[in-house]
Short mmCIF file of C-alpha atoms and ligand atoms in Angstrom, two decimals:
data_model
loop_
_atom_site.label_atom_id
_atom_site.label_comp_id
_atom_site.label_asym_id
_atom_site.label_seq_id
_atom_site.Cartn_x
_atom_site.Cartn_y
_atom_site.Cartn_z
CA MET A 1 15.62 2.47 19.04
CA THR A 2 18.34 5.05 19.66
CA LEU A 3 20.07 6.66 16.74
CA GLN A 4 23.62 5.31 16.62
CA ALA A 5 25.25 7.05 13.64
CA LEU A 6 24.73 9.66 10.95
CA ILE A 7 25.82 8.66 7.43
CA PHE A 8 26.32 11.56 5.03
CA ASP A 9 26.35 11.56 1.26
CA VAL A 10 28.87 14.11 -0.10
CA ASP A 11 27.98 15.56 -3.51
CA GLY A 12 24.90 17.74 -3.25
CA THR A 13 24.53 16.96 0.47
CA LEU A 14 27.62 18.28 2.25
CA ALA A 15 28.11 20.91 -0.47
CA GLU A 16 26.82 21.88 -3.91
CA THR A 17 29.80 20.30 -5.63
CA GLU A 18 28.39 19.34 -9.00
CA ARG A 19 27.79 22.42 -11.20
CA ASP A 20 30.77 24.54 -10.16
CA GLY A 21 33.08 21.78 -8.94
CA HIS A 22 32.91 18.39 -10.67
CA ARG A 23 31.45 19.75 -13.94
CA VAL A 24 34.15 22.40 -14.27
CA ALA A 25 36.86 19.84 -13.41
CA PHE A 26 35.60 17.43 -16.09
CA ASN A 27 35.67 20.22 -18.69
CA ALA A 28 39.20 21.25 -17.65
CA ALA A 29 40.39 17.64 -18.00
CA PHE A 30 38.77 17.40 -21.45
CA ALA A 31 40.52 20.62 -22.54
CA ASP A 32 43.89 19.41 -21.17
CA ALA A 33 43.52 16.25 -23.25
CA GLY A 34 42.81 18.30 -26.39
CA LEU A 35 39.21 17.12 -26.57
CA SER A 36 36.47 19.44 -27.82
CA TRP A 37 33.98 17.96 -25.33
CA HIS A 38 32.11 20.42 -23.15
CA TRP A 39 29.51 19.56 -20.53
CA ASP A 40 27.27 22.59 -20.06
CA VAL A 41 25.02 23.01 -17.03
CA ALA A 42 21.97 21.41 -18.67
CA LEU A 43 23.82 18.48 -20.26
CA TYR A 44 25.59 17.80 -16.96
CA GLY A 45 22.19 17.64 -15.26
CA GLU A 46 21.21 14.85 -17.65
CA LEU A 47 24.54 13.05 -17.24
CA LEU A 48 24.11 13.02 -13.46
CA ALA A 49 21.58 10.22 -13.98
CA VAL A 50 24.72 8.07 -14.12
CA THR A 51 26.55 8.22 -10.77
CA GLY A 52 30.34 8.08 -10.65
CA GLY A 53 32.64 10.13 -12.85
CA LYS A 54 34.18 7.26 -14.83
CA GLU A 55 30.79 5.64 -15.34
CA ARG A 56 29.41 9.05 -16.46
CA MET A 57 32.19 9.42 -19.08
CA HIS A 58 31.60 5.89 -20.39
CA HIS A 59 27.90 6.69 -20.70
CA TYR A 60 28.68 9.97 -22.51
CA ILE A 61 30.95 8.19 -24.99
CA ALA A 62 28.37 5.47 -25.67
CA ARG A 63 25.42 7.85 -25.97
CA TRP A 64 26.96 10.92 -27.67
CA LYS A 65 29.78 9.29 -29.66
CA PRO A 66 32.04 12.36 -29.27
CA ASP A 67 35.26 12.86 -31.28
CA GLY A 68 38.64 11.92 -29.88
CA VAL A 69 37.90 8.50 -28.39
CA PRO A 70 40.79 6.09 -29.12
CA THR A 71 40.03 2.80 -30.82
CA GLY A 72 42.05 0.84 -28.23
CA ASP A 73 41.51 0.58 -24.48
CA ILE A 74 38.63 2.95 -23.64
CA ALA A 75 38.71 2.01 -19.94
CA ASP A 76 42.32 3.18 -19.69
CA PHE A 77 41.53 6.38 -21.64
CA VAL A 78 38.63 7.15 -19.27
CA ALA A 79 40.70 6.29 -16.19
CA ARG A 80 43.42 8.75 -17.26
CA LEU A 81 40.89 11.49 -18.01
CA HIS A 82 39.31 10.85 -14.63
CA ALA A 83 42.63 11.11 -12.77
CA ALA A 84 43.18 14.51 -14.43
CA LYS A 85 39.64 15.53 -13.50
CA THR A 86 40.23 14.54 -9.86
CA ALA A 87 43.38 16.69 -9.74
CA HIS A 88 41.42 19.68 -11.07
CA TYR A 89 38.59 19.06 -8.61
CA VAL A 90 40.92 18.79 -5.61
CA ARG A 91 42.63 22.06 -6.62
CA CYS A 92 39.21 23.72 -6.91
CA VAL A 93 38.21 22.52 -3.44
CA GLU A 94 41.55 23.53 -1.92
CA SER A 95 41.11 27.05 -3.32
CA GLY A 96 38.05 27.39 -1.06
CA ALA A 97 35.60 27.65 -3.97
CA LEU A 98 33.06 25.25 -2.41
CA ARG A 99 31.25 25.81 0.87
CA LEU A 100 29.28 23.46 3.09
CA ARG A 101 25.51 23.66 2.70
CA PRO A 102 23.44 25.37 5.43
CA GLY A 103 23.32 23.47 8.72
CA ILE A 104 25.92 20.82 7.80
CA ALA A 105 28.73 22.15 10.02
CA ARG A 106 26.24 22.77 12.83
CA LEU A 107 24.91 19.19 12.69
CA ILE A 108 28.39 17.68 12.51
CA HIS A 109 29.49 19.69 15.57
CA GLU A 110 26.27 18.76 17.43
CA ALA A 111 26.87 15.06 16.77
CA ARG A 112 30.51 15.29 17.82
CA ALA A 113 29.55 17.07 21.04
CA VAL A 114 27.45 14.06 22.12
CA GLY A 115 29.80 11.43 20.70
CA LEU A 116 27.43 10.24 17.96
CA PRO A 117 29.48 8.45 15.27
CA LEU A 118 29.66 10.04 11.82
CA ALA A 119 30.26 8.34 8.49
CA ILE A 120 30.37 9.05 4.76
CA ALA A 121 28.78 7.00 1.95
CA THR A 122 29.53 8.47 -1.48
CA THR A 123 30.20 7.52 -5.08
CA THR A 124 32.88 10.17 -5.45
CA THR A 125 36.61 9.48 -5.20
CA ALA A 126 38.12 9.31 -1.67
CA GLU A 127 40.66 12.08 -2.46
CA ASN A 128 37.75 14.43 -3.22
CA VAL A 129 36.08 13.68 0.11
CA HIS A 130 39.25 14.27 2.11
CA ALA A 131 39.95 17.53 0.27
CA LEU A 132 36.40 18.81 0.80
CA LEU A 133 36.33 17.95 4.51
CA ALA A 134 39.79 19.44 5.11
CA ALA A 135 39.01 22.64 3.19
CA THR A 136 35.66 23.25 4.90
CA LEU A 137 35.97 21.77 8.40
CA GLY A 138 39.74 21.82 8.92
CA PRO A 139 42.64 19.44 8.27
CA ASP A 140 41.78 17.13 11.20
CA SER A 141 38.15 16.66 10.18
CA PRO A 142 38.47 13.49 8.04
CA ALA A 143 39.40 11.70 11.27
CA TRP A 144 36.07 12.72 12.82
CA PHE A 145 34.40 10.13 10.58
CA ALA A 146 34.37 6.57 11.88
CA ALA A 147 34.03 5.26 8.30
CA ILE A 148 34.49 6.90 4.91
CA GLY A 149 33.05 4.76 2.12
CA ALA A 150 33.96 6.29 -1.25
CA GLY A 151 34.27 5.59 -4.96
CA ASP A 152 35.61 2.28 -6.16
CA VAL A 153 35.77 0.59 -2.73
CA VAL A 154 32.62 -1.23 -3.90
CA PRO A 155 31.94 -2.47 -7.44
CA ARG A 156 28.45 -1.00 -7.91
CA LYS A 157 27.70 2.69 -7.35
CA LYS A 158 24.42 4.23 -6.14
CA PRO A 159 21.52 3.50 -6.56
CA ALA A 160 22.94 0.08 -5.62
CA PRO A 161 23.08 -0.34 -1.83
CA ASP A 162 26.75 -1.48 -1.87
CA ILE A 163 28.41 1.66 -0.48
CA TYR A 164 25.91 1.82 2.40
CA GLN A 165 26.39 -1.87 3.11
CA TRP A 166 30.17 -1.33 3.15
CA VAL A 167 29.85 1.63 5.58
CA LEU A 168 27.47 -0.30 7.85
CA TRP A 169 29.93 -3.19 7.90
CA ALA A 170 32.78 -0.77 8.73
CA LEU A 171 30.70 0.83 11.50
CA GLY A 172 29.49 -2.54 12.81
CA LEU A 173 25.94 -1.17 12.98
CA LYS A 174 22.54 -2.18 11.67
CA ALA A 175 21.01 0.00 8.97
CA ALA A 176 17.87 0.68 11.01
CA ASP A 177 19.98 2.18 13.82
CA CYS A 178 21.54 4.77 11.49
CA LEU A 179 20.23 7.76 9.61
CA ALA A 180 21.36 8.55 6.07
CA ILE A 181 21.38 12.12 4.77
CA GLU A 182 21.12 12.31 0.98
CA ASP A 183 20.21 14.80 -1.75
CA SER A 184 19.20 12.63 -4.71
CA ALA A 185 16.77 9.90 -5.71
CA ALA A 186 19.72 7.62 -6.53
CA GLY A 187 21.24 8.22 -3.09
CA LEU A 188 17.88 7.69 -1.38
CA ALA A 189 17.40 4.45 -3.29
CA ALA A 190 20.86 3.23 -2.25
CA ALA A 191 20.32 4.02 1.43
CA ARG A 192 16.80 2.56 1.47
CA ALA A 193 17.93 -0.59 -0.34
CA ALA A 194 20.48 -1.04 2.44
CA GLY A 195 17.70 -0.48 5.00
CA ALA A 196 18.73 2.94 6.36
CA PRO A 197 16.07 5.54 7.20
CA THR A 198 16.91 8.58 5.07
CA VAL A 199 16.41 12.33 5.27
CA VAL A 200 16.69 14.18 1.94
CA THR A 201 18.08 17.71 1.65
CA VAL A 202 17.13 18.69 -1.91
CA SER A 203 19.99 20.12 -4.00
CA GLU A 204 20.36 22.25 -7.17
CA TYR A 205 20.26 19.31 -9.55
CA THR A 206 17.76 17.10 -7.65
CA VAL A 207 14.77 19.46 -7.37
CA GLY A 208 11.69 17.64 -8.67
CA GLN A 209 13.05 14.10 -8.21
CA ASP A 210 10.88 11.45 -6.58
CA PHE A 211 11.80 11.13 -2.91
CA SER A 212 9.11 8.70 -1.84
CA GLY A 213 10.40 6.43 0.88
CA ALA A 214 12.30 9.26 2.59
CA LEU A 215 11.77 9.85 6.30
CA ALA A 216 11.63 13.57 5.55
CA VAL A 217 12.43 15.92 2.69
CA VAL A 218 13.77 19.40 3.52
CA SER A 219 15.30 22.11 1.36
CA ASP A 220 18.34 22.17 3.66
CA LEU A 221 19.18 21.48 7.31
CA ASP A 222 18.54 25.08 8.33
CA ALA A 223 14.98 24.88 7.00
CA GLY A 224 12.77 24.32 10.03
CA LYS A 225 15.98 24.20 12.12
CA THR A 226 16.60 20.53 11.46
CA ASP A 227 18.93 19.87 14.36
CA LEU A 228 20.14 16.61 15.89
CA ALA A 229 17.14 16.44 18.26
CA THR A 230 14.80 16.68 15.25
CA LEU A 231 16.65 13.89 13.43
CA GLN A 232 16.59 11.73 16.57
CA ARG A 233 12.84 12.27 16.87
CA TRP A 234 12.23 11.39 13.21
CA HIS A 235 14.43 8.33 13.55
CA ALA A 236 12.63 7.15 16.70
CA ASP A 237 9.25 7.56 14.99
CA VAL A 238 10.24 5.34 12.10
CA SER A 239 12.35 2.64 13.73
CA ALA A 240 9.31 0.52 14.62
CA ILE A 241 8.19 0.58 10.99
CA ASN A 242 11.68 -0.25 9.74
CA TYR A 243 11.85 -3.15 12.12
CA VAL A 244 8.61 -4.58 10.76
CA GLU A 245 9.91 -4.14 7.18
CA ASP A 246 13.18 -5.87 8.12
CA LYS A 247 11.25 -8.83 9.51
CA LYS A 248 9.21 -9.12 6.33
CA MET A 249 12.29 -9.30 4.09
C1 XBP B 1 27.81 11.96 -6.90
C2 XBP B 1 28.46 11.52 -8.12
C3 XBP B 1 29.91 11.69 -8.28
C4 XBP B 1 30.47 12.99 -8.71
C5 XBP B 1 31.83 12.82 -9.34
O1 XBP B 1 26.73 11.08 -6.54
O2 XBP B 1 27.85 10.91 -8.96
O3 XBP B 1 30.23 10.80 -9.28
O4 XBP B 1 29.58 13.59 -9.65
O5 XBP B 1 32.78 12.17 -8.56
P1 XBP B 1 26.29 10.90 -5.00
P2 XBP B 1 33.92 11.21 -9.24
O6 XBP B 1 26.16 12.27 -4.39
O7 XBP B 1 24.96 10.21 -5.09
O8 XBP B 1 27.32 10.06 -4.29
O9 XBP B 1 34.28 11.84 -10.55
O10 XBP B 1 35.06 11.20 -8.27
O11 XBP B 1 33.31 9.85 -9.44
MG1 MG B 2 24.53 13.31 -3.68
#
């Protein structure tokens, strides 16, 4: 079966956004709100087990019981903190602080050159995706993606398959005909649960995670020169197996 689209995760896959992007933006929003909360590099690594920034803050409040949480509407408190965090993150991205990971721009340009559709499936907020694409690939680049599935467009975040199912619906394609590119076990689980063959590019915070079920695991797309032809070959090798799995379900 011919590969019909590439679906990219964002955080950890397009760029190393977590430690020096999202984490710093969360801490800046906490400081703005007069909170003494601080997520250091190690704590943030633990908190990443919960995908989605709002969900991560709810988890932190429930687990760590930090000072400064109002007795009233916690969801509204978290939503306002998160909006401030997004503004900080977008400013960080617009300053050029985050770069694409090795091989990402090359692969995107290769796919565009042959007219292979591109898509995004991420838990992060849509504004963050647009800012990152514009800052790294140019202001027109968000339009290169046939579908951008982000944040709260679906109720359940990764590892649930929802965001992949939404993107597949938007693309009008079957999961087995696409290839997902992910960096985390949660992302891999989401893509696999939706039925998409998945290549993992391991990131700073996901080293050592269990990537069983991946089509391939590479340190980044420049390792072993993982170009479009390589991905097409991997995808062709697995599509027969995926088809059998689909029939069994
Ligand atoms: C990434 C995330 C995101 C970001 C924060 O997971 O979990 O929540 O950390 O973004 P994945 P928001 O790469 O698996 O999509 O604060 O905008 O939610
Ligand atoms: Mg990721």
